[in-house]
CSV table of C-alpha atoms in Angstrom, one decimal:
chain,number,residue,atom,x,y,z
A,1,MET,CA,28.8,53.4,7.0
A,2,ALA,CA,32.1,53.0,6.5
A,3,LEU,CA,34.2,51.2,5.2
A,4,THR,CA,36.8,51.0,7.9
A,5,LEU,CA,36.6,49.7,11.5
A,6,ASP,CA,35.7,52.4,14.3
A,7,GLY,CA,38.1,51.2,17.7
A,8,ASP,CA,35.3,49.5,19.4
A,9,ALA,CA,35.1,46.9,16.3
A,10,ALA,CA,38.6,47.1,15.9
A,11,LEU,CA,39.3,45.9,19.4
A,12,VAL,CA,37.0,43.5,19.0
A,13,ARG,CA,38.3,42.0,16.4
A,14,GLU,CA,42.2,41.5,17.6
A,15,THR,CA,39.8,39.7,20.7
A,16,ALA,CA,38.6,37.2,18.8
A,17,LEU,CA,41.2,36.5,16.6
A,18,LYS,CA,43.5,35.9,19.7
A,19,PHE,CA,40.8,34.8,21.5
A,20,PHE,CA,40.6,31.3,19.1
A,21,ARG,CA,44.2,31.0,18.3
A,22,GLU,CA,44.3,30.2,21.7
A,23,ARG,CA,41.7,28.4,22.5
A,24,ALA,CA,39.8,26.7,19.6
A,25,PRO,CA,43.4,26.3,16.4
A,26,VAL,CA,41.7,23.5,13.8
A,27,THR,CA,43.1,21.1,16.5
A,28,ALA,CA,40.2,21.7,18.3
A,29,LEU,CA,37.5,20.7,15.4
A,30,ARG,CA,39.4,17.9,14.6
A,31,LYS,CA,38.8,16.6,18.1
A,32,LEU,CA,35.7,16.9,18.2
A,33,ARG,CA,35.6,14.9,14.6
A,34,ASP,CA,38.2,12.2,15.8
A,35,GLU,CA,36.1,11.8,19.0
A,36,LYS,CA,32.7,11.8,18.0
A,37,ASP,CA,32.1,14.4,20.7
A,38,PRO,CA,28.3,14.2,20.4
A,39,THR,CA,27.1,18.0,21.1
A,40,GLY,CA,29.8,19.0,18.6
A,41,PHE,CA,30.8,22.1,20.3
A,42,SER,CA,32.7,23.2,23.6
A,43,THR,CA,29.7,24.5,25.8
A,44,ALA,CA,33.0,25.6,28.5
A,45,LEU,CA,34.3,27.9,24.8
A,46,TRP,CA,30.8,29.0,24.2
A,47,ARG,CA,30.3,29.7,28.0
A,48,ASP,CA,32.9,32.3,27.4
A,49,MET,CA,32.6,34.2,24.4
A,50,ALA,CA,29.0,35.0,26.4
A,51,ALA,CA,31.7,36.5,29.2
A,52,LEU,CA,32.8,38.0,26.1
A,53,GLY,CA,29.4,39.8,25.3
A,54,TRP,CA,29.6,38.1,21.5
A,55,ALA,CA,26.6,36.6,21.8
A,56,GLY,CA,24.9,39.2,22.9
A,57,PHE,CA,25.7,41.5,19.8
A,58,LEU,CA,22.2,40.9,18.7
A,59,VAL,CA,20.5,41.8,22.2
A,60,SER,CA,19.1,44.8,23.0
A,61,GLU,CA,20.7,45.8,26.3
A,62,GLU,CA,17.1,45.5,28.3
A,63,TYR,CA,17.8,41.9,27.4
A,64,GLY,CA,21.4,40.8,28.5
A,65,GLY,CA,23.0,42.0,25.5
A,66,SER,CA,24.3,44.8,24.3
A,67,ASP,CA,23.6,45.6,20.4
A,68,PHE,CA,26.5,45.5,19.5
A,69,GLY,CA,25.4,45.3,16.1
A,70,CYS,CA,26.3,43.1,12.8
A,71,VAL,CA,29.9,44.8,11.8
A,72,GLY,CA,30.9,43.7,15.9
A,73,LEU,CA,29.5,40.2,15.0
A,74,GLY,CA,31.0,40.2,12.0
A,75,GLN,CA,35.2,40.3,13.5
A,76,VAL,CA,34.1,37.4,15.1
A,77,LEU,CA,32.8,35.4,12.8
A,78,GLU,CA,35.9,36.5,10.7
A,79,ALA,CA,38.3,34.8,13.2
A,80,ALA,CA,36.1,31.8,14.0
A,81,GLY,CA,36.8,31.2,9.7
A,82,ARG,CA,40.0,31.3,10.7
A,83,THR,CA,40.8,28.3,12.7
A,84,LEU,CA,37.0,26.7,11.8
A,85,ALA,CA,35.6,27.1,15.4
A,86,ALA,CA,33.3,24.9,15.9
A,87,THR,CA,30.7,27.0,17.6
A,88,PRO,CA,26.8,28.3,17.9
A,89,LEU,CA,27.3,32.1,16.4
A,90,ILE,CA,25.7,31.4,13.5
A,91,SER,CA,23.2,29.5,15.0
A,92,THR,CA,22.5,31.5,17.8
A,93,ALA,CA,24.3,34.4,18.1
A,94,LEU,CA,22.9,35.9,15.0
A,95,ILE,CA,19.6,34.0,13.8
A,96,GLY,CA,18.6,33.5,17.3
A,97,ALA,CA,19.3,36.5,18.1
A,98,SER,CA,17.9,38.1,15.4
A,99,ALA,CA,14.6,36.1,14.7
A,100,PHE,CA,13.7,37.9,18.4
A,101,SER,CA,14.7,40.9,18.2
A,102,LEU,CA,12.8,41.3,15.3
A,103,ALA,CA,9.6,40.0,15.1
A,104,GLY,CA,9.7,38.6,19.0
A,105,SER,CA,6.8,39.7,21.4
A,106,ALA,CA,8.1,42.1,25.2
A,107,ALA,CA,7.7,38.3,26.5
A,108,GLN,CA,9.0,35.8,24.0
A,109,LYS,CA,11.8,38.4,24.5
A,110,ARG,CA,12.2,38.6,28.3
A,111,ALA,CA,11.8,34.7,28.3
A,112,HIS,CA,14.5,33.4,26.2
A,113,LEU,CA,17.1,36.8,25.2
A,114,PRO,CA,18.4,37.0,28.2
A,115,ALA,CA,19.6,32.9,28.4
A,116,LEU,CA,20.5,33.3,25.2
A,117,ALA,CA,22.6,36.4,25.8
A,118,GLY,CA,24.5,34.2,28.2
A,119,GLY,CA,25.4,31.7,26.7
A,120,GLU,CA,22.7,29.3,28.2
A,121,ARG,CA,20.1,28.4,25.5
A,122,VAL,CA,20.9,27.2,21.8
A,123,VAL,CA,18.5,28.0,19.0
A,124,ALA,CA,18.1,26.8,15.5
A,125,LEU,CA,15.9,27.7,12.7
A,126,ALA,CA,15.3,25.0,10.9
A,127,LEU,CA,13.4,26.3,7.1
A,128,GLU,CA,15.4,24.1,5.3
A,129,GLU,CA,12.7,20.6,3.4
A,130,GLY,CA,15.1,19.9,-0.2
A,131,THR,CA,18.7,19.4,-1.0
A,132,HIS,CA,19.0,23.3,-2.0
A,133,HIS,CA,18.4,26.8,-0.3
A,134,ALA,CA,14.4,27.2,-0.9
A,135,PRO,CA,13.5,29.6,2.6
A,136,PHE,CA,9.9,29.4,1.2
A,137,ARG,CA,8.6,26.4,-0.2
A,138,ILE,CA,7.8,24.6,2.9
A,139,ALA,CA,5.5,21.7,3.5
A,140,THR,CA,5.6,21.7,7.2
A,141,ALA,CA,2.2,22.0,8.4
A,142,ALA,CA,0.8,24.3,11.4
A,143,ARG,CA,-2.8,23.2,11.3
A,144,GLN,CA,-5.5,24.9,14.2
A,145,SER,CA,-6.0,22.4,17.4
A,146,GLY,CA,-7.6,23.6,20.2
A,147,ASN,CA,-6.6,27.3,20.9
A,148,GLY,CA,-2.7,26.7,19.9
A,149,TRP,CA,-1.5,24.0,17.1
A,150,ARG,CA,-0.5,20.8,16.1
A,151,LEU,CA,2.9,21.5,13.8
A,152,ASP,CA,3.4,18.2,11.8
A,153,GLY,CA,6.3,17.7,8.9
A,154,GLU,CA,10.5,17.0,8.8
A,155,LYS,CA,13.5,19.2,8.0
A,156,ARG,CA,16.2,18.5,6.2
A,157,PHE,CA,20.5,20.5,7.7
A,158,VAL,CA,18.7,22.6,10.6
A,159,LEU,CA,22.3,24.4,12.2
A,160,ASP,CA,23.2,22.8,15.9
A,161,GLY,CA,19.3,21.1,15.5
A,162,GLN,CA,20.5,18.1,17.7
A,163,VAL,CA,22.0,19.8,20.3
A,164,ALA,CA,19.3,23.7,20.3
A,165,ASP,CA,17.0,24.1,23.7
A,166,LEU,CA,14.7,26.0,21.4
A,167,LEU,CA,13.6,25.5,17.7
A,168,ILE,CA,12.1,28.3,15.6
A,169,VAL,CA,10.6,25.6,12.8
A,170,ALA,CA,9.2,27.7,10.3
A,171,ALA,CA,5.5,26.0,8.7
A,172,ARG,CA,3.4,26.6,6.7
A,173,THR,CA,-0.4,28.0,8.0
A,174,ALA,CA,-1.1,28.8,4.3
A,175,GLY,CA,-1.0,28.8,0.9
A,176,SER,CA,0.3,26.3,-1.5
A,177,ARG,CA,3.9,25.0,-1.3
A,178,ASP,CA,6.0,27.7,-2.9
A,179,GLU,CA,4.5,30.9,-1.7
A,180,PRO,CA,5.7,33.2,0.9
A,181,GLN,CA,3.0,34.7,2.4
A,182,GLY,CA,1.3,31.8,4.5
A,183,ILE,CA,4.2,30.9,6.4
A,184,THR,CA,4.2,30.8,10.1
A,185,LEU,CA,7.3,30.4,12.8
A,186,PHE,CA,7.1,29.0,16.2
A,187,LEU,CA,8.8,28.2,18.9
A,188,VAL,CA,9.1,25.0,19.7
A,189,PRO,CA,11.1,23.7,22.5
A,190,GLY,CA,14.2,21.0,21.1
A,191,ASP,CA,12.9,18.4,23.4
A,192,ALA,CA,9.1,18.8,23.3
A,193,LYS,CA,7.7,15.9,22.7
A,194,GLY,CA,6.5,14.5,18.8
A,195,VAL,CA,10.3,16.0,17.5
A,196,VAL,CA,12.1,13.5,16.9
A,197,ARG,CA,16.1,14.8,15.2
A,198,THR,CA,18.5,12.8,13.7
A,199,ARG,CA,22.5,14.5,13.5
A,200,THR,CA,24.2,14.1,10.5
A,201,VAL,CA,27.5,13.9,10.5
A,202,MET,CA,29.1,16.2,7.1
A,203,VAL,CA,32.2,17.0,5.7
A,204,ASP,CA,31.9,20.2,7.8
A,205,SER,CA,32.4,18.5,10.7
A,206,ARG,CA,30.2,21.2,11.8
A,207,ASN,CA,26.4,20.5,13.4
A,208,ALA,CA,23.6,19.2,11.6
A,209,ALA,CA,20.3,17.6,11.3
A,210,VAL,CA,17.7,16.6,10.0
A,211,MET,CA,14.4,16.7,12.1
A,212,ARG,CA,10.3,14.8,12.3
A,213,PHE,CA,7.4,17.4,14.2
A,214,ASN,CA,5.0,14.1,14.7
A,215,GLY,CA,2.1,15.8,15.5
A,216,ILE,CA,3.4,18.7,18.3
A,217,GLU,CA,1.3,21.0,20.0
A,218,LEU,CA,1.6,24.5,20.8
A,219,GLY,CA,-0.2,27.0,22.3
A,220,GLU,CA,-0.7,30.0,20.5
A,221,ASP,CA,1.7,31.4,22.0
A,222,ALA,CA,4.3,29.8,20.1
A,223,VAL,CA,4.1,32.5,16.9
A,224,LEU,CA,6.6,34.4,16.5
A,225,GLY,CA,5.8,36.7,14.7
A,226,GLN,CA,2.2,37.4,12.6
A,227,VAL,CA,1.1,34.1,11.8
A,228,ASP,CA,0.9,34.2,7.7
A,229,ALA,CA,3.7,36.5,7.7
A,230,GLY,CA,6.4,34.3,8.4
A,231,ALA,CA,8.4,35.0,5.7
A,232,GLU,CA,9.0,39.4,5.5
A,233,ILE,CA,11.0,38.3,9.3
A,234,LEU,CA,12.9,35.2,7.2
A,235,ASP,CA,13.6,37.3,5.0
A,236,ARG,CA,15.0,39.7,7.2
A,237,VAL,CA,16.7,37.3,9.6
A,238,LEU,CA,18.1,35.5,6.6
A,239,ASP,CA,19.0,39.0,4.5
A,240,ARG,CA,21.9,39.4,8.8
A,241,ALA,CA,22.7,35.0,7.6
A,242,ARG,CA,24.3,35.3,4.5
A,243,ALA,CA,26.7,38.4,4.9
A,244,GLY,CA,27.0,36.1,8.8
A,245,LEU,CA,27.9,33.4,7.4
A,246,ALA,CA,30.1,35.6,4.4
A,247,ALA,CA,31.9,36.5,7.3
A,248,GLU,CA,33.3,33.7,8.5
A,249,MET,CA,33.6,32.4,4.8
A,250,LEU,CA,36.1,35.0,4.4
A,251,GLY,CA,38.3,34.0,7.5
A,252,SER,CA,38.7,31.0,6.3
A,253,ALA,CA,39.6,31.9,2.9
A,254,CYS,CA,42.1,34.5,4.0
A,255,GLU,CA,43.3,31.8,6.6
A,256,ALA,CA,44.3,29.6,3.4
A,257,PHE,CA,45.8,31.5,1.6
A,258,GLU,CA,48.3,32.9,4.0
A,259,ARG,CA,48.8,29.3,4.2
A,260,THR,CA,49.7,28.6,1.1
A,261,VAL,CA,51.8,31.6,1.1
A,262,GLN,CA,53.9,30.6,3.6
A,263,TYR,CA,54.5,27.1,2.6
A,264,LEU,CA,55.2,28.1,-0.7
A,265,LYS,CA,58.4,30.0,1.2
A,266,ASP,CA,59.7,27.3,3.6
A,267,ARG,CA,58.9,24.3,1.4
A,268,LYS,CA,62.0,22.4,-0.7
A,269,GLN,CA,62.0,20.4,-3.3
A,270,PHE,CA,64.9,19.9,-5.2
A,271,GLY,CA,66.4,22.1,-2.8
A,272,VAL,CA,64.8,25.2,-3.1
A,273,PRO,CA,61.3,26.9,-2.1
A,274,ILE,CA,58.8,25.4,-4.0
A,275,GLY,CA,57.2,29.5,-4.0
A,276,SER,CA,60.6,29.7,-6.7
A,277,ALA,CA,59.9,28.2,-9.4
A,278,ARG,CA,57.6,29.4,-12.2
A,279,SER,CA,55.1,26.3,-12.6
A,280,SER,CA,54.5,23.1,-11.5
B,1,MET,CA,46.5,15.9,-23.5
B,2,PHE,CA,44.5,13.3,-22.5
B,3,LYS,CA,46.3,13.7,-18.3
B,4,TYR,CA,45.0,18.0,-19.1
B,5,TYR,CA,41.9,16.9,-19.9
B,6,GLY,CA,40.7,13.4,-18.0
B,7,THR,CA,41.3,15.6,-14.6
B,8,GLU,CA,39.6,19.0,-15.1
B,9,LEU,CA,36.7,16.9,-16.7
B,10,ASN,CA,36.7,15.3,-13.8
B,11,LYS,CA,37.0,18.7,-11.7
B,12,ARG,CA,33.8,19.7,-13.7
B,13,LYS,CA,31.9,16.8,-13.1
B,14,PHE,CA,32.3,16.2,-9.9
B,15,GLU,CA,31.7,20.3,-9.4
B,16,LEU,CA,28.2,19.4,-11.2
B,17,LEU,CA,27.6,16.8,-8.9
B,18,LEU,CA,27.2,19.2,-6.3
B,19,ALA,CA,25.6,21.0,-7.2
B,20,CYS,CA,23.0,18.2,-8.7
B,21,ALA,CA,22.3,16.2,-5.2
B,22,GLY,CA,22.5,20.1,-2.7
B,23,THR,CA,22.8,18.6,0.4
B,24,GLN,CA,23.3,15.8,0.0
B,25,ALA,CA,26.7,15.7,-1.2
B,26,LEU,CA,28.1,17.1,1.6
B,27,GLY,CA,27.5,14.0,4.3
B,28,TRP,CA,30.7,12.3,5.3
B,29,GLU,CA,29.3,9.5,7.2
B,30,GLY,CA,26.4,7.8,9.0
B,31,GLU,CA,22.8,8.5,9.3
B,32,GLY,CA,20.4,10.9,7.2
B,33,PHE,CA,23.1,9.7,3.7
B,34,ALA,CA,22.5,7.2,0.7
B,35,ALA,CA,25.4,5.1,0.2
B,36,ASP,CA,26.2,6.8,-3.6
B,37,GLU,CA,25.8,10.0,-1.2
B,38,LEU,CA,28.2,9.7,0.7
B,39,ARG,CA,31.0,9.0,-1.8
B,40,ILE,CA,30.4,12.0,-3.7
B,41,ALA,CA,32.2,14.5,-1.6
B,42,ARG,CA,35.1,12.3,-1.0
B,43,GLU,CA,35.1,11.4,-4.4
B,44,TRP,CA,34.8,15.5,-5.4
B,45,LEU,CA,37.4,16.8,-3.1
B,46,ARG,CA,39.6,13.4,-4.3
B,47,SER,CA,39.6,14.8,-8.0
B,48,LYS,CA,41.0,18.5,-7.3
B,49,ALA,CA,43.8,16.3,-6.7
B,50,ASN,CA,43.6,14.5,-9.9
B,51,SER,CA,45.1,18.3,-11.5
B,52,ILE,CA,48.0,18.6,-9.4
B,53,GLU,CA,49.3,14.6,-9.1
B,54,GLY,CA,51.5,13.5,-12.2
B,55,GLY,CA,52.5,16.7,-13.8
B,56,THR,CA,50.0,19.4,-12.6
B,57,SER,CA,48.0,20.8,-15.7
B,58,GLU,CA,50.2,23.6,-16.4
B,59,ILE,CA,52.6,21.4,-16.7
B,60,GLN,CA,50.4,19.3,-18.6
B,61,LEU,CA,49.4,22.5,-21.0
B,62,ASN,CA,53.8,23.6,-21.2
B,63,ILE,CA,54.7,19.8,-22.7
B,64,ILE,CA,51.9,20.6,-25.2
B,65,ALA,CA,52.9,23.4,-26.7
B,66,LYS,CA,56.1,22.4,-26.2
B,67,ARG,CA,56.0,19.6,-28.5
B,68,VAL,CA,52.7,19.0,-29.9
B,69,LEU,CA,52.5,22.7,-31.1
B,70,GLY,CA,56.5,22.9,-31.5
B,71,LEU,CA,57.2,26.3,-29.2
B,72,PRO,CA,60.5,27.4,-28.1
B,73,ASP,CA,61.8,26.0,-24.2
């Protein structure tokens, strides 16, 4: 793996930097925040990002994506971080696409990936149940019910949860609360009967929701991957998610640093630029 | 000295509160948070300015060096 970008990735980087500067500067996020926009992001912007192929970077060509890969998606995420752009990149293009690509059956991929890559379906991973990241600490339970499953429990901090068309819910089908073994991933429509979602307003003005699952009835085909073996999928999906989050934060950190350095040169106090003082 | 120590301690206090409360300390307003949880994010942000306003921590250390330790200008 080279540590410099190849031509294609460099082009994506340039395009993305320009795109977010022009189409989603920081003022766009503030507007969503101040107007209490119910979706929390611009669906028109997301559709345009999908048209550029970004929603399908981790989706294979067979299902409407480009398989361009994580490095390419990382460029887009870093650019989005520079303007604090609110988009479902992490929830859908990164986590959702990865979960289906790594664990979906052909039928599940066919049913969801083309719409995901087309910017028409937002996916949210409902994983956390406490206040600190603990991916295998799961009490939300799925019990066998007839030919399918019945889901009960509560999830917190679900990114894009309140607007997601489809949820990927990590539930326990076996084992004790902290065991990785016995976790199963279930596909749940966002508007399924028994799903209660409450949006939480967070300090970063992005989307996060609390969700209650009250006796959701699911078929066998709702299982993503193998029963009891969801932890392995989560491990791989979360690895990508952490790298993607780091890319976004890198963009924000670089932008904040560059603006600060510029301010030190521009801002004058007592007749001199403040950056010229040894200590202030 | 009190200004320096008090403001740095206040920043550490809010970092600790944030670490303990986790996502419950990151709410801005509205449902899902207790009243004192909602204060944490705002006061944590505010505490960052404490060590800049009224003479930055760096300046406080310069003053301490000169007046208390008698170091030259």
